[in-house]
């Protein structure tokens, strides 16, 4: 191995022997598959692996237990997370992080794998800067709003859940000639709306990343009414600048009182359920590579997959950069929904 002074910033020759794994932030289908991969890869290499309950909260409250290959049997197909999850406010205080460090130190845990979104990575980055514990982030969020990876664990399952539901809504919308406004998850990100909207042939897709032109929406609906196109599906991300489906419906009902308008909010069903094959595969691959990173001294990175290759982004960059919606998709939406 290279000498320390020759190593790039995220590389180290420090030896990791005991690792902790936790899931943090909103759960996402496939987190269990990632935990399983971390535990089994760690055990394969002779590392002690510890599960930390409820994200950073369990680290502070000392809710930590040793795991082995058997303890992750029969979980690859399960949604949610056996380690539970939380958004810990205390971890954002220096006292909380100091407590968490003491609990790791007394067990000799000297490496961490954090499965979560950008908020969880922010915590990891602070922690690894303050204490000598390398952290590896795995993108676990249904929102797919993390740059540096073509996939986030859980997005594929969530978007397929949304597609299945929207297809059903279209059946009833069609039977009644109705206008449906369907709200999908995405407080700051429109990927679920964009992908599920395109896949279900939605007439309009409203997302936080683009400016929503209500006048254009109303005139396109009026024009469709004129040519007797009475079935319309609008997919809106909960974080659109106009608000969610209820707020958009209010406006439409006022402007187009003749339209038979209904609202459906899909909500948290998008977060649950058995992960798709894709989510199980990427979770397994990322979990395996997280441990490889810790063993090879590639520290404080997020493990992503870009163009089918592993991509390691320093946690600092993973936090700053947001996944952008490609212009190509936006064009496709416009042309195909006419
Ligand atoms: O997991 C991400 C996300 O689904 C966002 O899109 C959503 O706004 C948020 O979680 C809601 O999370 P919770 O209900 O757990 O606060």
XYZ file of C-alpha atoms and ligand atoms in Angstrom:
354
model
C 0.000 0.000 0.000
C 1.136 3.597 -0.683
C 2.551 5.695 2.180
C -0.076 7.899 3.873
C 1.358 11.207 2.595
C 1.095 9.918 -0.987
C -2.522 8.823 -0.649
C -5.394 10.836 -2.137
C -7.593 12.658 0.390
C -10.160 9.874 0.758
C -7.576 7.050 1.041
C -5.994 5.837 4.265
C -3.822 2.971 5.439
C -5.703 2.699 8.734
C -6.914 -0.850 9.401
C -10.626 -1.370 9.950
C -11.513 -4.431 12.032
C -14.975 -3.828 13.513
C -17.716 -2.081 11.619
C -21.147 -0.713 12.426
C -24.067 -0.518 10.005
C -27.165 1.651 10.324
C -30.148 2.825 8.305
C -31.166 6.451 8.662
C -33.776 8.932 7.387
C -36.869 7.791 5.454
C -36.814 4.032 4.927
C -36.606 2.638 1.419
C -37.202 -0.849 0.014
C -33.873 -2.616 -0.368
C -32.305 -1.292 2.832
C -32.499 -4.819 4.278
C -30.713 -6.226 1.244
C -27.946 -3.665 1.775
C -27.630 -4.500 5.498
C -27.426 -8.200 4.591
C -24.649 -7.521 2.073
C -22.646 -5.453 4.564
C -22.946 -8.083 7.309
C -22.110 -11.033 5.085
C -19.227 -9.343 3.257
C -17.833 -8.136 6.586
C -18.073 -11.615 8.119
C -16.518 -13.153 5.007
C -13.469 -10.961 5.538
C -13.316 -11.763 9.247
C -14.638 -8.394 10.456
C -16.935 -8.043 13.451
C -20.143 -6.367 12.290
C -22.516 -4.470 14.573
C -26.067 -3.403 13.816
C -27.019 0.024 15.135
C -30.738 0.508 15.779
C -32.779 3.544 14.629
C -29.961 5.275 12.799
C -27.848 7.732 14.745
C -30.313 7.559 17.681
C -29.173 4.005 18.456
C -25.559 5.122 18.295
C -26.241 7.798 20.923
C -28.455 5.555 23.062
C -26.055 2.598 22.817
C -28.579 0.351 21.071
C -25.938 -1.668 19.255
C -25.663 -5.438 18.818
C -23.336 -7.829 17.070
C -24.636 -9.417 13.862
C -23.644 -12.517 11.967
C -24.639 -14.061 8.664
C -27.598 -15.859 10.271
C -29.020 -12.648 11.702
C -29.627 -11.352 8.180
C -31.227 -14.527 6.824
C -34.622 -14.178 5.140
C -34.573 -10.369 4.895
C -33.485 -9.694 1.304
C -37.111 -9.687 0.142
C -38.486 -7.567 2.985
C -39.355 -3.867 2.798
C -38.679 -1.498 5.714
C -35.485 -2.057 7.668
C -34.775 -4.610 10.400
C -32.473 -2.006 11.983
C -35.357 0.514 12.089
C -34.677 4.096 11.137
C -34.989 7.606 12.520
C -34.010 11.199 11.912
C -31.900 12.049 14.958
C -31.845 15.714 15.963
C -29.375 14.985 18.773
C -26.736 13.780 16.329
C -26.579 17.276 14.904
C -25.406 18.516 18.323
C -21.725 18.050 19.309
C -22.779 16.393 22.613
C -24.844 13.793 20.726
C -21.974 12.936 18.412
C -19.526 12.706 21.333
C -21.836 10.237 23.112
C -22.170 8.217 19.915
C -18.398 8.096 19.546
C -17.949 6.808 23.132
C -20.368 3.960 22.390
C -18.438 2.941 19.291
C -15.085 3.324 21.009
C -15.934 1.032 23.920
C -16.648 -1.770 21.422
C -13.681 -0.947 19.221
C -15.901 -0.157 16.216
C -13.621 1.663 13.782
C -15.677 1.884 10.585
C -19.281 2.739 9.729
C -21.677 2.094 6.849
C -24.565 4.546 6.686
C -27.532 3.692 4.461
C -29.687 6.773 3.913
C -30.138 10.054 2.083
C -28.252 13.325 2.011
C -29.290 14.314 5.553
C -27.763 11.094 6.837
C -24.579 11.732 4.848
C -24.337 15.211 6.354
C -24.296 13.604 9.812
C -21.687 11.077 8.671
C -19.470 13.774 7.249
C -19.550 15.817 10.461
C -18.860 12.697 12.531
C -15.937 11.515 10.420
C -14.399 14.996 10.483
C -14.549 15.115 14.281
C -13.603 11.545 15.159
C -11.280 9.072 13.604
C -14.048 6.769 12.338
C -14.265 6.354 8.569
C -17.794 6.450 7.171
C -19.138 4.975 3.945
C -22.514 6.189 2.638
C -24.915 4.099 0.587
C -27.671 6.061 -1.192
C -30.880 4.711 0.316
C -33.859 6.861 -0.639
C -36.940 6.474 -2.795
C -36.464 10.036 -4.045
C -33.387 9.376 -6.246
C -32.159 12.872 -5.492
C -28.488 12.039 -4.928
C -25.914 12.868 -7.578
C -23.131 10.481 -8.539
C -25.257 7.374 -8.868
C -27.697 6.219 -11.521
C -29.605 4.407 -8.807
C -30.630 4.904 -5.216
C -31.788 1.945 -3.164
C -35.607 1.948 -3.129
C -36.403 4.210 -6.063
C -37.197 1.402 -8.483
C -39.608 -0.243 -6.041
C -41.306 3.051 -5.176
C -41.756 4.080 -8.771
C -43.174 0.663 -9.674
C -45.619 0.913 -6.778
C -46.692 4.319 -8.111
C -47.049 2.971 -11.665
C -49.209 0.080 -10.527
C -51.480 2.443 -8.610
C -51.712 5.043 -11.387
C -52.599 2.372 -13.960
C -55.526 1.437 -11.741
C -56.558 5.058 -11.376
C -56.526 5.419 -15.150
C -59.016 2.545 -15.449
C -61.558 4.280 -13.257
C -60.770 7.709 -14.733
C -61.467 6.278 -18.156
C -64.742 4.663 -17.064
C -66.051 8.014 -15.796
C -64.322 10.448 -18.151
C -62.608 12.083 -15.212
C -59.644 14.275 -14.567
C -57.450 12.738 -11.870
C -54.705 14.515 -10.023
C -52.403 11.965 -8.451
C -49.849 12.998 -5.860
C -46.668 11.003 -5.483
C -43.843 11.427 -2.980
C -40.970 13.824 -3.482
C -40.678 16.774 -1.141
C -37.737 18.241 -3.009
C -37.370 15.870 -5.916
C -39.540 15.071 -8.922
C -38.046 11.786 -10.053
C -40.897 9.563 -8.848
C -43.423 11.886 -10.515
C -41.409 12.105 -13.713
C -40.770 8.401 -14.143
C -44.193 7.182 -13.004
C -45.869 9.922 -15.059
C -44.047 8.982 -18.257
C -44.593 5.271 -17.657
C -48.345 5.709 -17.193
C -48.837 8.175 -20.036
C -49.799 11.059 -17.742
C -50.993 14.151 -19.593
C -49.119 16.488 -17.248
C -46.327 16.065 -14.736
C -45.631 18.726 -12.128
C -42.302 18.612 -10.306
C -40.354 20.888 -7.959
C -37.346 21.168 -10.285
C -39.237 22.974 -13.044
C -41.484 26.014 -13.031
C -45.118 24.959 -13.105
C -47.058 27.093 -15.585
C -50.657 26.900 -14.359
C -51.974 29.008 -17.254
C -50.436 26.609 -19.744
C -51.908 23.668 -17.821
C -55.402 25.210 -17.833
C -55.258 26.068 -21.520
C -54.066 22.546 -22.417
C -56.962 21.067 -20.406
C -59.435 23.481 -22.067
C -58.123 22.544 -25.474
C -58.484 18.834 -24.634
C -62.031 19.422 -23.393
C -62.837 21.004 -26.781
C -61.601 17.987 -28.670
C -63.527 15.730 -26.293
C -60.492 14.265 -24.612
C -62.071 13.900 -21.222
C -59.724 11.532 -19.447
C -56.706 13.270 -18.032
C -54.123 12.244 -15.535
C -51.933 14.793 -13.844
C -49.101 13.438 -11.720
C -47.793 15.922 -9.190
C -44.848 15.589 -6.821
C -45.802 16.549 -3.267
C -43.168 19.294 -3.301
C -44.306 21.118 -6.428
C -44.283 24.889 -5.995
C -48.123 24.928 -6.070
C -48.221 22.337 -3.288
C -49.582 18.838 -3.776
C -52.623 17.390 -5.542
C -55.203 19.104 -3.311
C -53.820 22.566 -4.008
C -53.600 21.951 -7.759
C -57.148 20.519 -7.765
C -58.467 23.651 -6.022
C -57.135 25.831 -8.826
C -58.404 23.548 -11.585
C -61.864 23.226 -10.054
C -62.208 27.013 -9.906
C -61.041 27.534 -13.469
C -62.700 24.475 -15.052
C -65.871 23.830 -13.048
C -67.210 21.408 -15.665
C -64.312 19.009 -15.364
C -65.144 16.007 -13.177
C -62.031 16.273 -11.026
C -60.767 13.828 -8.397
C -57.652 13.665 -6.244
C -55.647 10.627 -5.158
C -52.660 10.878 -2.814
C -50.520 7.752 -2.932
C -48.483 8.617 0.162
C -46.386 6.197 2.160
C -47.373 3.026 0.304
C -44.558 4.140 -2.003
C -42.032 3.611 0.784
C -43.047 0.061 1.682
C -43.289 -3.311 0.020
C -40.948 -5.998 -1.154
C -38.011 -4.529 -3.114
C -37.831 -5.155 -6.850
C -35.083 -7.334 -8.305
C -33.189 -4.182 -9.351
C -33.270 -2.723 -5.844
C -32.094 -6.020 -4.333
C -29.240 -6.182 -6.842
C -27.984 -2.634 -6.410
C -28.325 -2.873 -2.614
C -26.285 -6.086 -2.603
C -23.649 -4.622 -4.905
C -23.351 -1.370 -2.971
C -23.294 -3.158 0.403
C -20.503 -5.428 -0.784
C -18.460 -2.492 -2.106
C -18.998 -0.452 1.071
C -17.095 -3.106 3.020
C -14.458 -3.353 0.297
C -13.947 0.416 0.638
C -13.397 0.124 4.384
C -10.960 -2.750 3.889
C -9.037 -0.960 1.136
C -8.728 2.351 2.979
C -11.103 4.255 0.690
C -12.746 6.317 3.419
C -15.582 8.846 3.704
C -17.105 8.246 0.313
C -20.552 7.490 -0.988
C -20.711 4.303 -3.026
C -22.701 4.846 -6.215
C -23.137 3.103 -9.544
C -22.616 5.131 -12.723
C -22.841 3.565 -16.201
C -22.744 0.142 -14.547
C -19.433 0.879 -12.804
C -18.838 1.579 -9.151
C -18.429 5.291 -8.457
C -16.925 6.613 -5.233
C -17.753 10.214 -4.384
C -16.273 11.988 -1.353
C -19.142 12.486 1.123
C -18.663 16.285 0.914
C -19.514 16.228 -2.794
C -22.376 13.768 -2.380
C -24.018 16.231 -0.011
C -23.538 19.300 -2.166
C -24.481 17.912 -5.576
C -28.142 17.172 -6.329
C -29.307 14.819 -9.036
C -30.535 16.959 -11.937
C -33.557 16.203 -14.108
C -32.307 15.784 -17.664
C -33.612 18.110 -20.388
C -34.158 15.030 -22.492
C -36.810 13.650 -20.139
C -38.595 16.983 -19.999
C -38.795 17.090 -23.785
C -40.083 13.529 -23.894
C -42.834 14.410 -21.420
C -43.993 17.345 -23.572
C -44.032 15.441 -26.836
C -45.524 12.154 -25.672
C -48.309 13.641 -23.563
C -50.026 15.549 -26.351
O -38.109 9.242 1.783
C -38.157 10.526 1.214
C -39.529 11.040 1.378
O -40.338 10.066 0.831
C -39.914 12.362 0.770
O -40.207 12.343 -0.565
C -41.079 12.725 1.651
O -41.446 14.037 1.615
C -40.580 12.318 2.974
O -39.814 11.172 2.750
C -41.629 12.091 3.999
O -41.078 11.407 5.073
P -41.737 11.247 6.500
O -43.192 11.058 6.311
O -41.053 10.064 7.072
O -41.419 12.496 7.231
